[in-house]
CSV table of C-alpha atoms and ligand atoms in Angstrom, one decimal:
chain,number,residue,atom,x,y,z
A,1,UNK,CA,-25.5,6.1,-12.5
A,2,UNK,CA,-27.4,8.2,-10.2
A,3,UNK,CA,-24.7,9.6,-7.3
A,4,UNK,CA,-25.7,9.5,-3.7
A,5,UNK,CA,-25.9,13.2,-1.7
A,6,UNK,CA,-23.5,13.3,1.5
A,7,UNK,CA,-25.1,13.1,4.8
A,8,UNK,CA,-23.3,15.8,5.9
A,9,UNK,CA,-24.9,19.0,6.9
A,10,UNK,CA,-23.2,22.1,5.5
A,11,UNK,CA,-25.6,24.4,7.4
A,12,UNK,CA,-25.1,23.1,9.9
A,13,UNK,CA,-20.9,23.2,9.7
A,14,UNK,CA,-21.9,26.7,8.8
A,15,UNK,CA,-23.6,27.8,12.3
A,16,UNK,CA,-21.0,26.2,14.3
A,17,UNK,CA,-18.2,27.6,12.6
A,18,UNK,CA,-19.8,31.8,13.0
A,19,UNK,CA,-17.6,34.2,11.4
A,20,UNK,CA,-14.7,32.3,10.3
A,21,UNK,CA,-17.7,30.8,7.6
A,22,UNK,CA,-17.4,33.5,5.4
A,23,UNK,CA,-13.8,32.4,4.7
A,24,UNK,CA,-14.7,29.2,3.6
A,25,UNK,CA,-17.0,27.3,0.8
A,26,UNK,CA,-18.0,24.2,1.8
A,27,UNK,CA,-18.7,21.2,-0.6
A,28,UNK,CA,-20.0,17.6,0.7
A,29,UNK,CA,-20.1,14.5,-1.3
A,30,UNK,CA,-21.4,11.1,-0.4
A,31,UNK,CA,-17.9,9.5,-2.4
A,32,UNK,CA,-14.9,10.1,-3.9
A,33,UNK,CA,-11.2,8.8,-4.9
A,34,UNK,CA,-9.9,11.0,-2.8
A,35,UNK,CA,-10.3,15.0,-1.6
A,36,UNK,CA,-7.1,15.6,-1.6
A,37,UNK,CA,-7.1,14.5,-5.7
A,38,UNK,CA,-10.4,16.4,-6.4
A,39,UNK,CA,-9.6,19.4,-4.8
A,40,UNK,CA,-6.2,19.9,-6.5
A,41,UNK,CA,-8.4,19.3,-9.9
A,42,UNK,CA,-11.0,22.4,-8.6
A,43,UNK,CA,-7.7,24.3,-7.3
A,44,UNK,CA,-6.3,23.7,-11.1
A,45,UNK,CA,-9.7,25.3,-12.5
A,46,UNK,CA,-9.3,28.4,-10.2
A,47,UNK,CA,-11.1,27.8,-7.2
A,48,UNK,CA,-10.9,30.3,-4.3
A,49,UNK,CA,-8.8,30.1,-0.8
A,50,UNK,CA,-11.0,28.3,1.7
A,51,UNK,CA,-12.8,25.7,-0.6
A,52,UNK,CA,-13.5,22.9,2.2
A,53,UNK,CA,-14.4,19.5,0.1
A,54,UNK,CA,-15.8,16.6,2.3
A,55,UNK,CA,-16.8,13.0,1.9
A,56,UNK,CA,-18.3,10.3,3.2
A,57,UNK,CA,-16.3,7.5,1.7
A,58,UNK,CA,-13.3,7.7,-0.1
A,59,UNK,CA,-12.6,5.0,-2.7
A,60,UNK,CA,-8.7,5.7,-2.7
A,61,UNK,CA,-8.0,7.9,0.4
A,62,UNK,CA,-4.1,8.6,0.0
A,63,UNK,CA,-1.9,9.1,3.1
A,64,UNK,CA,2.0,10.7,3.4
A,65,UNK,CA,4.9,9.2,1.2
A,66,UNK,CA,2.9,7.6,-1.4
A,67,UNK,CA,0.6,5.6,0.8
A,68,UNK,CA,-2.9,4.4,1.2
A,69,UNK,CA,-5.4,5.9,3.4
A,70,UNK,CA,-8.2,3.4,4.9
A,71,UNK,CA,-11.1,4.7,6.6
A,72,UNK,CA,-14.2,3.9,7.8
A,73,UNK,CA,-16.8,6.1,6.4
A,74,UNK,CA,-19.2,7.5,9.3
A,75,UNK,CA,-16.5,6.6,11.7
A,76,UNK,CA,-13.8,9.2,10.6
A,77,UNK,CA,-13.9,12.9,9.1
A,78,UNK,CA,-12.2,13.1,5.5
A,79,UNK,CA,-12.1,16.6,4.1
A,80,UNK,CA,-9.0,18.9,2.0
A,81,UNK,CA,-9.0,22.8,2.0
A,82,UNK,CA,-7.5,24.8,-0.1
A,83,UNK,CA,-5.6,27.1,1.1
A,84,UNK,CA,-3.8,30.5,-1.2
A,85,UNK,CA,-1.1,32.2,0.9
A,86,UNK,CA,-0.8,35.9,0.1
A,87,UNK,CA,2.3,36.1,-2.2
A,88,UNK,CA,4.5,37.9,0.2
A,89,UNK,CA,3.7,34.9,2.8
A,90,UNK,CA,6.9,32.4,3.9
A,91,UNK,CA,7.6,29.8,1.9
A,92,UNK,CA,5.5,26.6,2.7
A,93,UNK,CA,8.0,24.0,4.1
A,94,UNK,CA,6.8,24.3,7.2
A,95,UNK,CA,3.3,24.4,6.9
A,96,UNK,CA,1.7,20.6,7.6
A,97,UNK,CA,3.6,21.3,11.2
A,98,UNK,CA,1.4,24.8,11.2
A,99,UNK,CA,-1.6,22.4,10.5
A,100,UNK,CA,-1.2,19.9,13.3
A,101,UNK,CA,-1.0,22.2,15.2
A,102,UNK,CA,-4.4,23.9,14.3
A,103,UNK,CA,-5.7,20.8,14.5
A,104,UNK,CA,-4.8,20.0,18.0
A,105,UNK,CA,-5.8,23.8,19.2
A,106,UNK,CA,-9.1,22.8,17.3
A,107,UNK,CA,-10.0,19.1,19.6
A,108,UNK,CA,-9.1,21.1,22.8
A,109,UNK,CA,-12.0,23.6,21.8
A,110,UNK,CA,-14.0,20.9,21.7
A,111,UNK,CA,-12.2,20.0,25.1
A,112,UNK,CA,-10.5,16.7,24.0
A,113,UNK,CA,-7.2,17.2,26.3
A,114,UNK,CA,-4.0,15.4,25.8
A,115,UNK,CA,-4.1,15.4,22.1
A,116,UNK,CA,0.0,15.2,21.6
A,117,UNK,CA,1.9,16.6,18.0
A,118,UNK,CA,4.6,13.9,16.2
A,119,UNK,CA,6.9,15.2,13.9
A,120,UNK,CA,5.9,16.3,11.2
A,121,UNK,CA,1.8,16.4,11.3
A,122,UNK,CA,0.4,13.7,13.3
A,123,UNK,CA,-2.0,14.2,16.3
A,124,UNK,CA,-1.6,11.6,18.9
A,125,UNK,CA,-3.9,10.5,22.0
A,126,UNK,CA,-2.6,9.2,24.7
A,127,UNK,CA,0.4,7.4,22.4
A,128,UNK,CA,-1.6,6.3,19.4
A,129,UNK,CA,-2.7,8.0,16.0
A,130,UNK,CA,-5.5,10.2,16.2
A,131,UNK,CA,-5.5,11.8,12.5
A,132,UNK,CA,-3.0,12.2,9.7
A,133,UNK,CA,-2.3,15.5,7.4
A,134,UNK,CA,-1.5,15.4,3.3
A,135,UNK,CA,-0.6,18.9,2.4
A,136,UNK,CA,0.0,18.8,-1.0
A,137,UNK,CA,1.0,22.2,-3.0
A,138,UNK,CA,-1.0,22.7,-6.5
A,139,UNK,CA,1.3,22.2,-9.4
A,140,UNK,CA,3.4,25.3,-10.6
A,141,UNK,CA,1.8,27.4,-7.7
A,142,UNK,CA,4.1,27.0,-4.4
A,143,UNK,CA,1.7,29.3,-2.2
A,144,UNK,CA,-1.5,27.5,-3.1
A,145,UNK,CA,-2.0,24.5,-1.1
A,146,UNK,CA,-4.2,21.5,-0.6
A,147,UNK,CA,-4.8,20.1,2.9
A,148,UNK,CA,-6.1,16.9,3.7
A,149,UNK,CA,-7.1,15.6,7.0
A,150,UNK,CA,-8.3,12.2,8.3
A,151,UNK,CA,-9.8,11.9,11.6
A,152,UNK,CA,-10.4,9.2,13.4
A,153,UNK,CA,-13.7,9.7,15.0
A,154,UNK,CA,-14.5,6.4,16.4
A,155,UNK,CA,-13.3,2.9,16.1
A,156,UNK,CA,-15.6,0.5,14.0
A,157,UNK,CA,-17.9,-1.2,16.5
A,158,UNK,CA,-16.9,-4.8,14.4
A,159,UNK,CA,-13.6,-4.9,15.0
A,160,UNK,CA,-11.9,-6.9,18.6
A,161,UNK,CA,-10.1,-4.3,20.1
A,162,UNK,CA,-6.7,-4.8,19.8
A,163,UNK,CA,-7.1,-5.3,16.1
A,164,UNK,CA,-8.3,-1.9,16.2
A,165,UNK,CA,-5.6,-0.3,18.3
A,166,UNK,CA,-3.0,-1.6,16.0
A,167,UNK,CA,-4.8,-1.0,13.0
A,168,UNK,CA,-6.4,2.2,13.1
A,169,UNK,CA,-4.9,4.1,16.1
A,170,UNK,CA,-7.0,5.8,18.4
A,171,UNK,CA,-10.2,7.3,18.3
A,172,UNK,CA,-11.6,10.8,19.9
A,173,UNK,CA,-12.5,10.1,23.2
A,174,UNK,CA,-16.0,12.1,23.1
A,175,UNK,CA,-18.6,9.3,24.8
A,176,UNK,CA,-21.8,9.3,24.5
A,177,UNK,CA,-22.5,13.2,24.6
A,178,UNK,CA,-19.8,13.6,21.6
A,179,UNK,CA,-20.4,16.4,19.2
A,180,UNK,CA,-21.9,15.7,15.7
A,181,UNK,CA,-19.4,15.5,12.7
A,182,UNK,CA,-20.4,18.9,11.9
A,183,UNK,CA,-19.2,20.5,14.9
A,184,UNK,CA,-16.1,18.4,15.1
A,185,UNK,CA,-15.2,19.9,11.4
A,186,UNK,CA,-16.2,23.3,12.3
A,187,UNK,CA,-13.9,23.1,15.5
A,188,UNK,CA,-10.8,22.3,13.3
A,189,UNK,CA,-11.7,24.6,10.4
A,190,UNK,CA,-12.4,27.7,12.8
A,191,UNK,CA,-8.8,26.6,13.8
A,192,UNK,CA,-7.2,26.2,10.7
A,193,UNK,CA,-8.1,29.8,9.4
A,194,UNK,CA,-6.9,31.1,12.8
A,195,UNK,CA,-3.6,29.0,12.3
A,196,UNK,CA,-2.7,29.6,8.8
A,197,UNK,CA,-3.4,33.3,9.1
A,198,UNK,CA,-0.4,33.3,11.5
A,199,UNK,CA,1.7,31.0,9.5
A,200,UNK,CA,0.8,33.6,6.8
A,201,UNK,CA,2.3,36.2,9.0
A,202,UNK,CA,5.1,35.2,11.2
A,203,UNK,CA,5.8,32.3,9.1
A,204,UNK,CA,6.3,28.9,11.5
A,205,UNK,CA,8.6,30.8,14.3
A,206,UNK,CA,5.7,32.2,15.1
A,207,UNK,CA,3.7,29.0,15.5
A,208,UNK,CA,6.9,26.9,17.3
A,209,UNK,CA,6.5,27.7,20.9
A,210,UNK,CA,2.9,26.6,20.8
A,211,UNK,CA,3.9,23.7,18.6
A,212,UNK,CA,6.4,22.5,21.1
A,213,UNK,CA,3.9,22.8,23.9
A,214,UNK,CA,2.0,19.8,22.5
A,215,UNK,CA,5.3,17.9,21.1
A,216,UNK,CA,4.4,14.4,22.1
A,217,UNK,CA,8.1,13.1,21.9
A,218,UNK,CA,10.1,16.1,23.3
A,219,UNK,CA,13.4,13.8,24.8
A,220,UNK,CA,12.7,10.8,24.1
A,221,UNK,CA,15.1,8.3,22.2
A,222,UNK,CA,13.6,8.2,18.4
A,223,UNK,CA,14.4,6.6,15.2
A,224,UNK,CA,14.1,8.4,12.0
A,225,UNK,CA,13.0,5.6,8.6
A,226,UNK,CA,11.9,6.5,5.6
A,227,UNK,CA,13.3,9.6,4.2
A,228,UNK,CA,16.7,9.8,6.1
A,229,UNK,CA,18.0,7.5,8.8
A,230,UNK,CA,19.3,8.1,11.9
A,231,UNK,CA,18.7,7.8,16.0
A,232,UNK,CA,19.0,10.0,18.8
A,233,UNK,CA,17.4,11.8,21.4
A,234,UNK,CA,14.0,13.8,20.1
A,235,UNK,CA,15.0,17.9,20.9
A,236,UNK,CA,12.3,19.7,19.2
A,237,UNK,CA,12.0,21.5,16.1
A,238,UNK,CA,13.4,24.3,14.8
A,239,UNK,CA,11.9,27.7,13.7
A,240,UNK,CA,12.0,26.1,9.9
A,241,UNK,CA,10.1,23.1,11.2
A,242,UNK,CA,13.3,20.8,10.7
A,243,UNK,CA,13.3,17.9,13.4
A,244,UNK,CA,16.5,18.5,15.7
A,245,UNK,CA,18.1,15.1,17.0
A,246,UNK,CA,20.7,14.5,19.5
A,247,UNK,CA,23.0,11.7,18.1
A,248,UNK,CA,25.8,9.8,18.9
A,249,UNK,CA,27.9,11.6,16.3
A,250,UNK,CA,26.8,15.2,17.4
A,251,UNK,CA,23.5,17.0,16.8
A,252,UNK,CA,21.5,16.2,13.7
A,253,UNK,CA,18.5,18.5,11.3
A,254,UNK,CA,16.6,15.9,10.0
A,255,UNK,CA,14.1,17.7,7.4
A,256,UNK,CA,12.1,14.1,5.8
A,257,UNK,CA,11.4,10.8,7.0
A,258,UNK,CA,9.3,8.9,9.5
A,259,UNK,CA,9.6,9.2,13.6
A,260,UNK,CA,9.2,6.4,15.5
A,261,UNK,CA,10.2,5.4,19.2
A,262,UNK,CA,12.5,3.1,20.7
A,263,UNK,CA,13.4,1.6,23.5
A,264,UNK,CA,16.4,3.9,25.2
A,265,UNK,CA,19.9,2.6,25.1
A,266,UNK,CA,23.0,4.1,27.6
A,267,UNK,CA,25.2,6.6,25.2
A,268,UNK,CA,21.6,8.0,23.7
A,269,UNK,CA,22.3,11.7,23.0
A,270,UNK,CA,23.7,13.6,25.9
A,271,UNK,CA,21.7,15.9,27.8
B,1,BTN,C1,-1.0,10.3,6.7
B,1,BTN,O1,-1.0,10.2,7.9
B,1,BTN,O2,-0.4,9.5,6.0
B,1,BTN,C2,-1.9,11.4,6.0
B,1,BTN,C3,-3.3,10.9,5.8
B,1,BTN,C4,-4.2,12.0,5.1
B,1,BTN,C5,-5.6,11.4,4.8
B,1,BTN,C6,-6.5,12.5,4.3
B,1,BTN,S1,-8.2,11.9,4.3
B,1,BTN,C7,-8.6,13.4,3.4
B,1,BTN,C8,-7.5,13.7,2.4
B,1,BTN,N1,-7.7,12.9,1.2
B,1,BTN,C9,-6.8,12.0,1.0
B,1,BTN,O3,-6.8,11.2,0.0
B,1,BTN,N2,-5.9,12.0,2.0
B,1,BTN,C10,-6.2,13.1,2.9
């Protein structure tokens, strides 16, 4: 069966992205499974640091913690980089916080403001989810590491709002004058070499002040599902990227799991 070619312009990705391009090979195709599974299959067979794979349409798009990833080809930005940390580099634990934040640095280049961080790799606009991170590390080699990204670029035209909100999250606010696909990914893969060349460096203390800057639920009363459970007041993160809760039984690390808000209740965490 003959396979479609991408509609995505490499040169293009190429120009925008000026000298950081020479760091990074990047491969387009109209459909796959998923990047993040292909690219750990090229990383496997030796390819370099900066291998960018993109796609049109994934068939099986894979999210955090074992779940699906649904989106709407033309309407989002699906790509995975790979990503080989020099081997005197910190350990990786931290890095998908290091990511979302490159990723939020990259949208306000493009000057998309009020892009807000949720532990550990979310973006979030104004409340909603903007785009999700799957770093995933290649077997047996703890400094090489796949990234995959899904952005939400704009919400399907067919779908009633509300549906859409609840469904897919939010969408880049760019209007009619948005930037082209291309320049979007060039925005947050100019960032991403910037960002990982400090987590490289300074490991994630050196990325945490920025980090916190764009924390979108510094204070507020969370609950913590999935991986451990507990509730308390969000404080931040700490220089090892571990979520810090105030609880009602004393001050909590929490280091897996899924965030989510609730409603405040009197004895939440004290000040
Ligand atoms: C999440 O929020 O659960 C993470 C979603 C990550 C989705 C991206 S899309 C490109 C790459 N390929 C995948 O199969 N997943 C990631």
């Amino acid at each position: 069966m003959q396979m479609m070619d991408s509609t995505f312009d490499i040169a293009a990705t190429a120009a925008a992205l000026g000298t950081a391009a020479c760091r990074l090979d990047i491969d387009a195709v109209a459909e796959c499974d998923s990047t993040n599974t292909r690219l750990l299959e090229r990383a496997q067979a030796g390819a370099p640091s900066g291998t960018v794979l993109v796609a049109d349409k994934q068939t099986a798009g894979r999210g955090r913690r074992g779940r699906q990833w649904v989106s709407a080809p033309g309407d989002s930005l699906t790509f995975s980089l790979l990503w080989r940390f020099p081997p005197a580099s910190p350990a990786p634990a931290a890095l998908s916080l290091a990511v979302g934040l490159a990723l939020a640095r990259g949208l306000e280049a493009l000057d998309v403001r009020e892009v807000g961080l949720k532990w550990p790799n979310d973006l979030l606009l104004r409340g909603r989810k903007l785009a999700g991170v799957l770093v995933e590390l290649q077997a047996g080699e703890v400094r090489s590491a796949v990234i995959g990204i899904g952005l939400n670029l704009r919400l399907p035209a067919d779908l009633p709002p509300e549906v859409a909100a609840a469904a897919l999250g939010q969408a880049l606010p760019l209007g009619p004058q948005a930037p082209s696909r291309e320049t979007v990914l060039a925005a947050l893969l100019a960032a991403l070499v910037t960002t990982l060349d400090e987590y490289a460096d300074g490991g994630f203390a050196a990325l945490r002040e920025a980090w916190l800057a764009r924390h979108a639920w510094q204070g507020l009363p969370v609950r913590i599902s999935g991986g451990e459970v507990a509730e308390g007041r969000c404080l931040g993160v700490d220089e090892d990227g571990a979520l810090l809760l105030a609880s009602a039984t004393g001050p909590r690390r929490i280091l897996a799991g899924d965030v989510s808000l609730r409603p405040a209740e009197p004895g939440d965490g004290a000040s």
